[in-house]
PDB file of C-alpha atoms in Angstrom:
ATOM      1  CA  VAL F  18     -80.071  -5.634  18.449  1.00 34.00           C
ATOM      2  CA  GLY F  19     -79.892  -1.896  19.091  1.00 38.00           C
ATOM      3  CA  ALA F  20     -76.297  -1.086  18.230  1.00 44.00           C
ATOM      4  CA  ALA F  21     -73.224  -2.335  16.414  1.00 44.00           C
ATOM      5  CA  ARG F  22     -69.535  -1.786  17.022  1.00 40.00           C
ATOM      6  CA  ALA F  23     -67.775   0.081  14.250  1.00 41.00           C
ATOM      7  CA  GLY F  24     -64.325  -0.497  12.877  1.00 40.00           C
ATOM      8  CA  ARG F  25     -64.467  -4.063  11.607  1.00 37.00           C
ATOM      9  CA  ALA F  26     -65.279  -5.370   8.181  1.00 36.00           C
ATOM     10  CA  ARG F  27     -64.628  -8.646   6.409  1.00 35.00           C
ATOM     11  CA  GLY F  28     -61.020  -9.569   7.148  1.00 35.00           C
ATOM     12  CA  GLY F  29     -61.071  -8.085  10.633  1.00 34.00           C
ATOM     13  CA  ALA F  30     -59.013  -4.997   9.827  1.00 34.00           C
ATOM     14  CA  ALA F  31     -59.706  -1.693  11.499  1.00 35.00           C
ATOM     15  CA  GLY F  32     -58.077   1.626  11.969  1.00 32.00           C
ATOM     16  CA  GLY F  33     -56.718   4.272   9.668  1.00 32.00           C
ATOM     17  CA  ALA F  34     -55.432   7.775  10.079  1.00 31.00           C
ATOM     18  CA  GLY F  35     -56.710   9.122  13.368  1.00 32.00           C
ATOM     19  CA  GLY F  36     -58.949   6.075  13.744  1.00 33.00           C
ATOM     20  CA  ALA F  37     -61.524   7.668  11.450  1.00 33.00           C
ATOM     21  CA  SER F  38     -61.443   5.271   8.520  1.00 36.00           C
ATOM     22  CA  TRP F  39     -63.101   1.983   7.747  1.00 38.00           C
ATOM     23  CA  MET F  40     -60.926  -0.581   5.991  1.00 37.00           C
ATOM     24  CA  LEU F  41     -62.321  -3.145   3.587  1.00 36.00           C
ATOM     25  CA  VAL F  42     -59.947  -6.046   2.994  1.00 36.00           C
ATOM     26  CA  THR F  43     -60.266  -7.119  -0.624  1.00 35.00           C
ATOM     27  CA  ASP F  44     -58.549 -10.459   0.017  1.00 38.00           C
ATOM     28  CA  GLU F  45     -58.285 -12.010   3.471  1.00 40.00           C
ATOM     29  CA  ARG F  46     -55.018 -13.790   2.578  1.00 38.00           C
ATOM     30  CA  PHE F  47     -53.117 -10.498   2.423  1.00 37.00           C
ATOM     31  CA  VAL F  48     -52.245  -8.201   5.290  1.00 39.00           C
ATOM     32  CA  ASP F  49     -50.250  -5.571   3.372  1.00 44.00           C
ATOM     33  CA  PRO F  50     -51.950  -2.206   4.192  1.00 44.00           C
ATOM     34  CA  SER F  51     -51.264  -1.047   0.630  1.00 47.00           C
ATOM     35  CA  LEU F  52     -53.794  -3.601  -0.532  1.00 41.00           C
ATOM     36  CA  PHE F  53     -56.561  -2.164   1.642  1.00 40.00           C
ATOM     37  CA  GLU F  54     -59.255   0.052   0.235  1.00 43.00           C
ATOM     38  CA  ILE F  55     -59.736   2.923   2.688  1.00 41.00           C
ATOM     39  CA  VAL F  56     -63.028   4.764   2.430  1.00 42.00           C
ATOM     40  CA  ASP F  57     -64.426   7.732   4.297  1.00 48.00           C
ATOM     41  CA  CYS F  58     -66.304   6.749   7.443  1.00 51.00           C
ATOM     42  CA  LYS F  59     -68.989   8.745   9.243  1.00 67.00           C
ATOM     43  CA  ILE F  60     -68.449   6.936  12.547  1.00 76.00           C
ATOM     44  CA  GLY F  61     -65.118   6.343  14.193  1.00 74.00           C
ATOM     45  CA  VAL F  62     -63.488   3.156  15.361  1.00 72.00           C
ATOM     46  CA  ASP F  63     -64.959   1.961  18.683  1.00 76.00           C
ATOM     47  CA  ASP F  64     -67.943   4.285  18.251  1.00 80.00           C
ATOM     48  CA  THR F  65     -71.392   2.760  18.694  1.00 83.00           C
ATOM     49  CA  GLN F  66     -73.796   2.787  15.787  1.00 88.00           C
ATOM     50  CA  HIS F  67     -77.425   2.766  16.900  1.00 89.00           C
ATOM     51  CA  PHE F  68     -80.036   1.385  14.558  1.00 90.00           C
ATOM     52  CA  SER F  69     -82.633   3.979  15.544  1.00 93.00           C
ATOM     53  CA  PHE F  70     -82.357   7.777  15.544  1.00 93.00           C
ATOM     54  CA  LYS F  71     -81.538   9.396  18.886  1.00 92.00           C
ATOM     55  CA  GLU F  72     -82.406  12.872  20.128  1.00 91.00           C
ATOM     56  CA  GLU F  73     -78.917  14.201  19.407  1.00 89.00           C
ATOM     57  CA  ASP F  74     -78.638  12.640  15.922  1.00 89.00           C
ATOM     58  CA  PRO F  75     -78.724  14.809  12.786  1.00 89.00           C
ATOM     59  CA  PRO F  76     -81.483  14.099  10.252  1.00 91.00           C
ATOM     60  CA  PRO F  77     -81.057  11.367   7.638  1.00 91.00           C
ATOM     61  CA  TRP F  78     -78.400  12.303   5.101  1.00 88.00           C
ATOM     62  CA  TYR F  79     -80.819  11.758   2.215  1.00 88.00           C
ATOM     63  CA  LYS F  80     -83.441  14.065   3.798  1.00 89.00           C
ATOM     64  CA  PRO F  81     -81.590  16.850   5.628  1.00 88.00           C
ATOM     65  CA  ASP F  82     -84.756  18.927   6.145  1.00 89.00           C
ATOM     66  CA  ALA F  83     -86.634  16.139   7.959  1.00 91.00           C
ATOM     67  CA  PRO F  84     -88.178  17.316  11.259  1.00 92.00           C
ATOM     68  CA  LYS F  85     -87.116  15.769  14.552  1.00 92.00           C
ATOM     69  CA  TYR F  86     -90.680  15.116  15.625  1.00 93.00           C
ATOM     70  CA  ASP F  87     -94.008  14.660  13.895  1.00 93.00           C
ATOM     71  CA  ARG F  88     -95.431  17.994  12.815  1.00 91.00           C
ATOM     72  CA  PRO F  89     -98.627  19.045  11.038  1.00 90.00           C
ATOM     73  CA  THR F  90     -98.265  20.333   7.495  1.00 88.00           C
ATOM     74  CA  GLY F  91    -101.412  22.466   7.535  1.00 89.00           C
ATOM     75  CA  LYS F  92    -102.963  20.243   4.894  1.00 91.00           C
ATOM     76  CA  ARG F  93    -105.873  17.859   5.188  1.00 91.00           C
ATOM     77  CA  LYS F  94    -106.831  14.691   3.350  1.00 90.00           C
ATOM     78  CA  MET F  95    -109.646  12.181   3.421  1.00 90.00           C
ATOM     79  CA  ASN F  96    -109.074   8.912   5.246  1.00 86.00           C
ATOM     80  CA  SER F  97    -110.067   6.203   2.777  1.00 87.00           C
ATOM     81  CA  ALA F  98    -111.015   3.831   5.603  1.00 85.00           C
ATOM     82  CA  THR F  99    -113.262   6.162   7.607  1.00 87.00           C
ATOM     83  CA  GLY F 100    -114.244   8.671   4.924  1.00 87.00           C
ATOM     84  CA  GLU F 101    -113.379  11.543   7.268  1.00 89.00           C
ATOM     85  CA  MET F 102    -110.971  14.435   6.750  1.00 91.00           C
ATOM     86  CA  GLU F 103    -107.796  14.429   8.858  1.00 91.00           C
ATOM     87  CA  ASP F 104    -104.615  16.469   9.221  1.00 90.00           C
ATOM     88  CA  VAL F 105    -101.579  15.487   7.165  1.00 90.00           C
ATOM     89  CA  ILE F 106     -98.628  14.853   9.487  1.00 91.00           C
ATOM     90  CA  GLU F 107     -95.009  14.959   8.396  1.00 92.00           C
ATOM     91  CA  PRO F 108     -93.256  12.216  10.387  1.00 92.00           C
ATOM     92  CA  GLY F 109     -90.175  13.041  12.447  1.00 93.00           C
ATOM     93  CA  TYR F 110     -87.067  10.895  12.539  1.00 94.00           C
ATOM     94  CA  VAL F 111     -86.295  10.711  16.279  1.00 94.00           C
ATOM     95  CA  GLY F 112     -87.125   7.275  17.635  1.00 93.00           C
ATOM     96  CA  LYS F 113     -87.591   5.823  14.167  1.00 93.00           C
ATOM     97  CA  ALA F 114     -85.534   2.929  12.815  1.00 93.00           C
ATOM     98  CA  LYS F 115     -82.691   3.761  10.459  1.00 93.00           C
ATOM     99  CA  GLY F 116     -83.019   2.267   7.023  1.00 91.00           C
ATOM    100  CA  TRP F 117     -80.282   0.472   5.125  1.00 91.00           C
ATOM    101  CA  GLN F 118     -79.322   3.698   3.347  1.00 92.00           C
ATOM    102  CA  GLN F 119     -78.545   5.495   6.606  1.00 92.00           C
ATOM    103  CA  VAL F 120     -76.708   2.524   8.133  1.00 92.00           C
ATOM    104  CA  ILE F 121     -74.471   2.089   5.096  1.00 92.00           C
ATOM    105  CA  TRP F 122     -73.802   5.829   4.815  1.00 90.00           C
ATOM    106  CA  GLU F 123     -72.767   6.087   8.474  1.00 90.00           C
ATOM    107  CA  ARG F 124     -70.259   3.296   7.911  1.00 89.00           C
ATOM    108  CA  GLY F 125     -68.752   5.086   4.928  1.00 87.00           C
ATOM    109  CA  LEU F 126     -69.775   2.323   2.551  1.00 89.00           C
ATOM    110  CA  TRP F 127     -72.287   4.257   0.484  1.00 89.00           C
ATOM    111  CA  VAL F 128     -71.811   4.266  -3.289  1.00 87.00           C
ATOM    112  CA  ASP F 129     -73.960   6.297  -5.662  1.00 86.00           C
ATOM    113  CA  GLY F 130     -76.437   4.084  -7.480  1.00 86.00           C
ATOM    114  CA  MET F 131     -76.799   1.594  -4.633  1.00 88.00           C
ATOM    115  CA  GLN F 132     -79.917  -0.561  -4.583  1.00 88.00           C
ATOM    116  CA  ASN F 133     -81.478  -2.610  -1.820  1.00 89.00           C
ATOM    117  CA  ARG F 134     -80.482  -5.929  -3.429  1.00 88.00           C
ATOM    118  CA  ILE F 135     -78.824  -6.864  -6.716  1.00 85.00           C
ATOM    119  CA  GLU F 136     -78.292 -10.453  -7.783  1.00 79.00           C
ATOM    120  CA  GLU F 137     -75.349 -11.699  -9.816  1.00 73.00           C
ATOM    121  CA  ASP F 138     -77.389 -12.039 -13.010  1.00 62.00           C
ATOM    122  CA  ASP F 139     -78.555  -8.425 -12.970  1.00 67.00           C
ATOM    123  CA  GLU F 140     -79.931  -7.498 -16.398  1.00 72.00           C
ATOM    124  CA  ASP F 141     -78.482  -3.990 -16.246  1.00 72.00           C
ATOM    125  CA  GLY F 142     -74.955  -5.255 -15.694  1.00 71.00           C
ATOM    126  CA  ARG F 143     -74.701  -3.940 -12.138  1.00 74.00           C
ATOM    127  CA  ASP F 144     -72.468  -5.877  -9.770  1.00 79.00           C
ATOM    128  CA  GLN F 145     -72.987  -6.606  -6.091  1.00 82.00           C
ATOM    129  CA  ARG F 146     -70.836  -3.680  -4.961  1.00 83.00           C
ATOM    130  CA  LEU F 147     -74.037  -1.698  -5.526  1.00 87.00           C
ATOM    131  CA  SER F 148     -76.132  -4.198  -3.551  1.00 89.00           C
ATOM    132  CA  ALA F 149     -76.796  -3.014   0.006  1.00 91.00           C
ATOM    133  CA  TYR F 150     -77.770  -6.548   1.003  1.00 90.00           C
ATOM    134  CA  HIS F 151     -74.395  -7.991  -0.001  1.00 90.00           C
ATOM    135  CA  VAL F 152     -72.343  -5.061   1.295  1.00 91.00           C
ATOM    136  CA  LEU F 153     -73.912  -5.316   4.744  1.00 91.00           C
ATOM    137  CA  SER F 154     -73.577  -9.110   4.651  1.00 89.00           C
ATOM    138  CA  ASP F 155     -69.801  -8.630   4.515  1.00 88.00           C
ATOM    139  CA  CYS F 156     -69.843  -6.640   7.773  1.00 88.00           C
ATOM    140  CA  TRP F 157     -68.889  -8.775  10.760  1.00 86.00           C
ATOM    141  CA  ASP F 158     -71.824  -7.795  12.971  1.00 86.00           C
ATOM    142  CA  PHE F 159     -74.412  -8.465  10.272  1.00 87.00           C
ATOM    143  CA  ALA F 160     -72.787 -11.763   9.262  1.00 86.00           C
ATOM    144  CA  HIS F 161     -72.892 -12.977  12.893  1.00 85.00           C
ATOM    145  CA  GLU F 162     -76.344 -11.634  13.737  1.00 84.00           C
ATOM    146  CA  THR F 163     -78.579 -14.045  15.654  1.00 84.00           C
ATOM    147  CA  THR F 164     -82.278 -14.397  14.958  1.00 84.00           C
ATOM    148  CA  ALA F 165     -85.085 -13.587  17.381  1.00 85.00           C
ATOM    149  CA  LEU F 166     -85.810 -17.326  17.617  1.00 82.00           C
ATOM    150  CA  GLN F 167     -82.197 -18.066  18.607  1.00 86.00           C
ATOM    151  CA  GLU F 168     -82.308 -15.312  21.234  1.00 87.00           C
ATOM    152  CA  ALA F 169     -85.555 -16.716  22.642  1.00 84.00           C
ATOM    153  CA  PHE F 170     -83.929 -20.131  23.048  1.00 85.00           C
ATOM    154  CA  ARG F 171     -80.759 -18.624  24.527  1.00 89.00           C
ATOM    155  CA  ALA F 172     -82.775 -16.638  27.085  1.00 88.00           C
ATOM    156  CA  ARG F 173     -84.160 -19.938  28.358  1.00 85.00           C
ATOM    157  CA  GLY F 174     -80.768 -21.589  28.616  1.00 90.00           C
ATOM    158  CA  HIS F 175     -81.034 -23.631  25.420  1.00 87.00           C
ATOM    159  CA  ILE F 176     -79.041 -23.754  22.184  1.00 83.00           C
ATOM    160  CA  LEU F 177     -80.803 -23.618  18.830  1.00 82.00           C
ATOM    161  CA  LEU F 178     -78.967 -25.271  15.924  1.00 78.00           C
ATOM    162  CA  MET F 179     -80.545 -24.527  12.560  1.00 77.00           C
ATOM    163  CA  CYS F 180     -80.721 -27.365  10.034  1.00 74.00           C
ATOM    164  CA  VAL F 181     -80.372 -27.098   6.270  1.00 71.00           C
ATOM    165  CA  ARG F 182     -83.372 -25.382   4.692  1.00 70.00           C
ATOM    166  CA  GLY F 183     -85.778 -27.231   2.441  1.00 65.00           C
ATOM    167  CA  HIS F 184     -84.723 -30.698   3.602  1.00 72.00           C
ATOM    168  CA  PRO F 185     -87.025 -31.943   6.385  1.00 75.00           C
ATOM    169  CA  GLU F 186     -85.613 -35.444   5.955  1.00 76.00           C
ATOM    170  CA  LEU F 187     -82.235 -34.136   7.198  1.00 80.00           C
ATOM    171  CA  ALA F 188     -83.508 -32.131  10.175  1.00 81.00           C
ATOM    172  CA  GLY F 189     -81.700 -33.005  13.395  1.00 78.00           C
ATOM    173  CA  VAL F 190     -82.628 -36.278  15.161  1.00 81.00           C
ATOM    174  CA  GLY F 191     -85.722 -36.681  12.989  1.00 85.00           C
ATOM    175  CA  ILE F 192     -87.568 -33.690  14.420  1.00 86.00           C
ATOM    176  CA  GLU F 193     -89.722 -33.250  11.300  1.00 86.00           C
ATOM    177  CA  ASN F 194     -90.907 -36.849  11.593  1.00 87.00           C
ATOM    178  CA  SER F 195     -91.804 -36.203  15.224  1.00 90.00           C
ATOM    179  CA  TRP F 196     -93.801 -33.128  14.205  1.00 88.00           C
ATOM    180  CA  GLY F 197     -95.533 -35.219  11.543  1.00 89.00           C
ATOM    181  CA  LYS F 198     -96.461 -37.956  14.022  1.00 91.00           C
ATOM    182  CA  SER F 199     -97.836 -35.363  16.436  1.00 92.00           C
ATOM    183  CA  ALA F 200     -99.838 -33.754  13.602  1.00 92.00           C
ATOM    184  CA  ILE F 201    -101.417 -37.104  12.686  1.00 91.00           C
ATOM    185  CA  HIS F 202    -102.423 -37.684  16.312  1.00 92.00           C
ATOM    186  CA  PHE F 203    -103.743 -34.142  16.746  1.00 94.00           C
ATOM    187  CA  ARG F 204    -105.895 -34.263  13.613  1.00 92.00           C
ATOM    188  CA  ALA F 205    -107.297 -37.668  14.496  1.00 92.00           C
ATOM    189  CA  ASN F 206    -108.217 -36.627  18.047  1.00 92.00           C
ATOM    190  CA  ASN F 207    -109.128 -32.973  17.584  1.00 91.00           C
ATOM    191  CA  ASP F 208    -112.620 -32.304  18.960  1.00 91.00           C
ATOM    192  CA  CYS F 209    -112.565 -28.717  17.557  1.00 90.00           C
ATOM    193  CA  ASN F 210    -113.169 -27.326  21.033  1.00 92.00           C
ATOM    194  CA  PRO F 211    -110.880 -24.318  21.596  1.00 90.00           C
ATOM    195  CA  ASN F 212    -110.959 -24.947  25.346  1.00 92.00           C
ATOM    196  CA  HIS F 213    -109.307 -28.326  24.752  1.00 92.00           C
ATOM    197  CA  LEU F 214    -106.626 -27.047  22.344  1.00 91.00           C
ATOM    198  CA  TYR F 215    -103.796 -26.932  24.890  1.00 90.00           C
ATOM    199  CA  THR F 216    -104.626 -30.393  26.222  1.00 91.00           C
ATOM    200  CA  ASN F 217    -104.861 -31.863  22.723  1.00 92.00           C
ATOM    201  CA  VAL F 218    -101.492 -30.389  21.734  1.00 90.00           C
ATOM    202  CA  LEU F 219     -99.824 -31.803  24.840  1.00 90.00           C
ATOM    203  CA  ALA F 220    -101.327 -35.215  24.129  1.00 92.00           C
ATOM    204  CA  SER F 221    -100.018 -35.179  20.560  1.00 92.00           C
ATOM    205  CA  LEU F 222     -96.511 -34.411  21.861  1.00 89.00           C
ATOM    206  CA  GLY F 223     -96.691 -36.722  24.861  1.00 90.00           C
ATOM    207  CA  ARG F 224     -94.718 -39.917  25.403  1.00 91.00           C
ATOM    208  CA  LYS F 225     -97.736 -42.080  24.720  1.00 92.00           C
ATOM    209  CA  ASN F 226     -97.752 -40.846  21.119  1.00 92.00           C
ATOM    210  CA  LEU F 227     -94.008 -40.177  20.856  1.00 92.00           C
ATOM    211  CA  PRO F 228     -92.137 -42.650  23.080  1.00 92.00           C
ATOM    212  CA  LEU F 229     -88.345 -42.633  23.084  1.00 92.00           C
ATOM    213  CA  ILE F 230     -88.152 -45.724  20.889  1.00 92.00           C
ATOM    214  CA  THR F 231     -90.078 -43.846  18.178  1.00 91.00           C
ATOM    215  CA  ILE F 232     -87.751 -40.839  18.513  1.00 91.00           C
ATOM    216  CA  PHE F 233     -84.749 -43.149  18.103  1.00 92.00           C
ATOM    217  CA  ARG F 234     -86.259 -44.682  14.957  1.00 90.00           C
ATOM    218  CA  PHE F 235     -86.913 -41.251  13.458  1.00 89.00           C
ATOM    219  CA  ALA F 236     -83.336 -40.191  14.267  1.00 90.00           C
ATOM    220  CA  ARG F 237     -81.971 -43.299  12.568  1.00 90.00           C
ATOM    221  CA  ARG F 238     -84.006 -42.500   9.460  1.00 87.00           C
ATOM    222  CA  THR F 239     -82.470 -39.020   9.337  1.00 86.00           C
ATOM    223  CA  ARG F 240     -78.957 -40.472   9.591  1.00 87.00           C
ATOM    224  CA  GLU F 241     -79.745 -42.864   6.745  1.00 85.00           C
ATOM    225  CA  TYR F 242     -80.793 -39.945   4.518  1.00 82.00           C
ATOM    226  CA  GLY F 243     -77.617 -38.071   5.441  1.00 82.00           C
ATOM    227  CA  ARG F 244     -75.388 -41.012   4.590  1.00 82.00           C
ATOM    228  CA  THR F 245     -77.201 -41.513   1.277  1.00 78.00           C
ATOM    229  CA  PHE F 246     -76.713 -37.893   0.217  1.00 75.00           C
ATOM    230  CA  ALA F 247     -73.081 -37.951   1.323  1.00 78.00           C
ATOM    231  CA  GLN F 248     -72.445 -41.072  -0.743  1.00 75.00           C
ATOM    232  CA  LEU F 249     -74.105 -39.552  -3.805  1.00 72.00           C
ATOM    233  CA  ALA F 250     -72.094 -36.337  -3.432  1.00 70.00           C
ATOM    234  CA  SER F 251     -68.795 -38.233  -3.171  1.00 72.00           C
ATOM    235  CA  SER F 252     -69.329 -40.026  -6.483  1.00 67.00           C
ATOM    236  CA  ALA F 253     -67.883 -38.476  -9.641  1.00 57.00           C
ATOM    237  CA  SER F 254     -69.862 -40.430 -12.239  1.00 60.00           C
ATOM    238  CA  GLU F 255     -72.069 -38.531 -14.696  1.00 60.00           C
ATOM    239  CA  GLN F 256     -75.041 -40.741 -13.856  1.00 60.00           C
ATOM    240  CA  THR F 257     -74.717 -39.976 -10.148  1.00 64.00           C
ATOM    241  CA  PHE F 258     -74.280 -36.260 -10.846  1.00 61.00           C
ATOM    242  CA  ALA F 259     -77.513 -36.273 -12.862  1.00 68.00           C
ATOM    243  CA  LEU F 260     -79.243 -38.004  -9.951  1.00 66.00           C
ATOM    244  CA  ILE F 261     -77.950 -35.369  -7.521  1.00 59.00           C
ATOM    245  CA  GLU F 262     -79.229 -32.576  -9.754  1.00 62.00           C
ATOM    246  CA  LYS F 263     -82.614 -34.257 -10.038  1.00 66.00           C
ATOM    247  CA  THR F 264     -82.763 -34.699  -6.267  1.00 61.00           C
ATOM    248  CA  ARG F 265     -81.756 -31.068  -5.751  1.00 58.00           C
ATOM    249  CA  LYS F 266     -84.601 -29.827  -7.949  1.00 60.00           C
ATOM    250  CA  VAL F 267     -87.122 -32.049  -6.180  1.00 60.00           C
ATOM    251  CA  PHE F 268     -85.900 -30.884  -2.769  1.00 55.00           C
ATOM    252  CA  LYS F 269     -85.577 -27.219  -3.751  1.00 51.00           C
ATOM    253  CA  CYS F 270     -88.788 -26.135  -2.025  1.00 49.00           C
ATOM    254  CA  HIS F 271     -89.546 -26.824   1.611  1.00 48.00           C
ATOM    255  CA  ARG F 272     -91.742 -29.861   2.028  1.00 59.00           C
ATOM    256  CA  SER F 273     -93.359 -31.688   4.890  1.00 65.00           C
ATOM    257  CA  SER F 274     -92.080 -35.103   5.898  1.00 66.00           C
ATOM    258  CA  LEU F 275     -95.684 -36.276   5.735  1.00 67.00           C
ATOM    259  CA  ASP F 276     -95.563 -35.738   1.968  1.00 64.00           C
ATOM    260  CA  PHE F 277     -93.091 -38.529   1.325  1.00 63.00           C
ATOM    261  CA  ASP F 278     -92.825 -40.604   4.528  1.00 71.00           C
ATOM    262  CA  PHE F 279     -96.441 -40.778   5.703  1.00 73.00           C
ATOM    263  CA  ARG F 280     -96.629 -44.538   6.290  1.00 78.00           C
ATOM    264  CA  PHE F 281     -93.274 -44.615   8.069  1.00 74.00           C
ATOM    265  CA  ILE F 282     -94.240 -41.732  10.383  1.00 78.00           C
ATOM    266  CA  ARG F 283     -97.740 -43.049  11.090  1.00 77.00           C
ATOM    267  CA  SER F 284     -96.280 -46.410  12.101  1.00 80.00           C
ATOM    268  CA  GLY F 285     -93.909 -44.734  14.525  1.00 76.00           C
ATOM    269  CA  GLY F 286     -90.841 -45.711  12.546  1.00 70.00           C
ATOM    270  CA  VAL F 287     -91.700 -49.404  12.259  1.00 73.00           C
ATOM    271  CA  VAL F 288     -90.545 -50.603   8.843  1.00 65.00           C
ATOM    272  CA  SER F 289     -92.616 -53.455   7.465  1.00 54.00           C
TER     273      SER F 289
END
């Protein structure tokens, strides 16, 4: 994404005197303008913020003497890789990506002492108002940003729905089980010939190895896991809560379905 529309933050409010302010809504339930925090904004409402420096842009606010284009400094240093002396070049800013500091400053959201990311349990007692990661996450365009993978799917006319992270057993329609079955087939039939790689991959994903009936069985398994977790979560007993916490810790890291369902996947979903 090369640009973002200015004038909206969490809560959807925009405007201000002369259209030159950025409003942060502290509580989305209220609409009283007196409850808004109005901060100075470097870009106006409906202006376009580019995420790379253009020819007409001033230098970064934190380095006002930065050159527009790369320029030699008159100094030389030894290249550690080649062992040869080379000129020291001071990089220019035109055409370079803007960092989080510049993006936040242009939106009028900069606060002295800001860091790239601050978690809630910060040892120095700093809160997340000084966390650039969390401040930008509250901006509408960042919160609704799509990934490169989603854009690749969309460009081909498909829709990519992301599943919950770290839980391959809950991935949509048993896709992780299908990947596991294809991996078993590929490893068993891999002749280690790079010229046959494409053919071997297609065979591992083909209907002979993954017929529809197997896909349906894997999908049913995923639904069974989902119903089990939903039932555990709906129970209020201390014993069930302890079980949920234990399950959460076990499932905290991303695992492969082959780690815990190998026999089921190898059999193609046939339960003995």
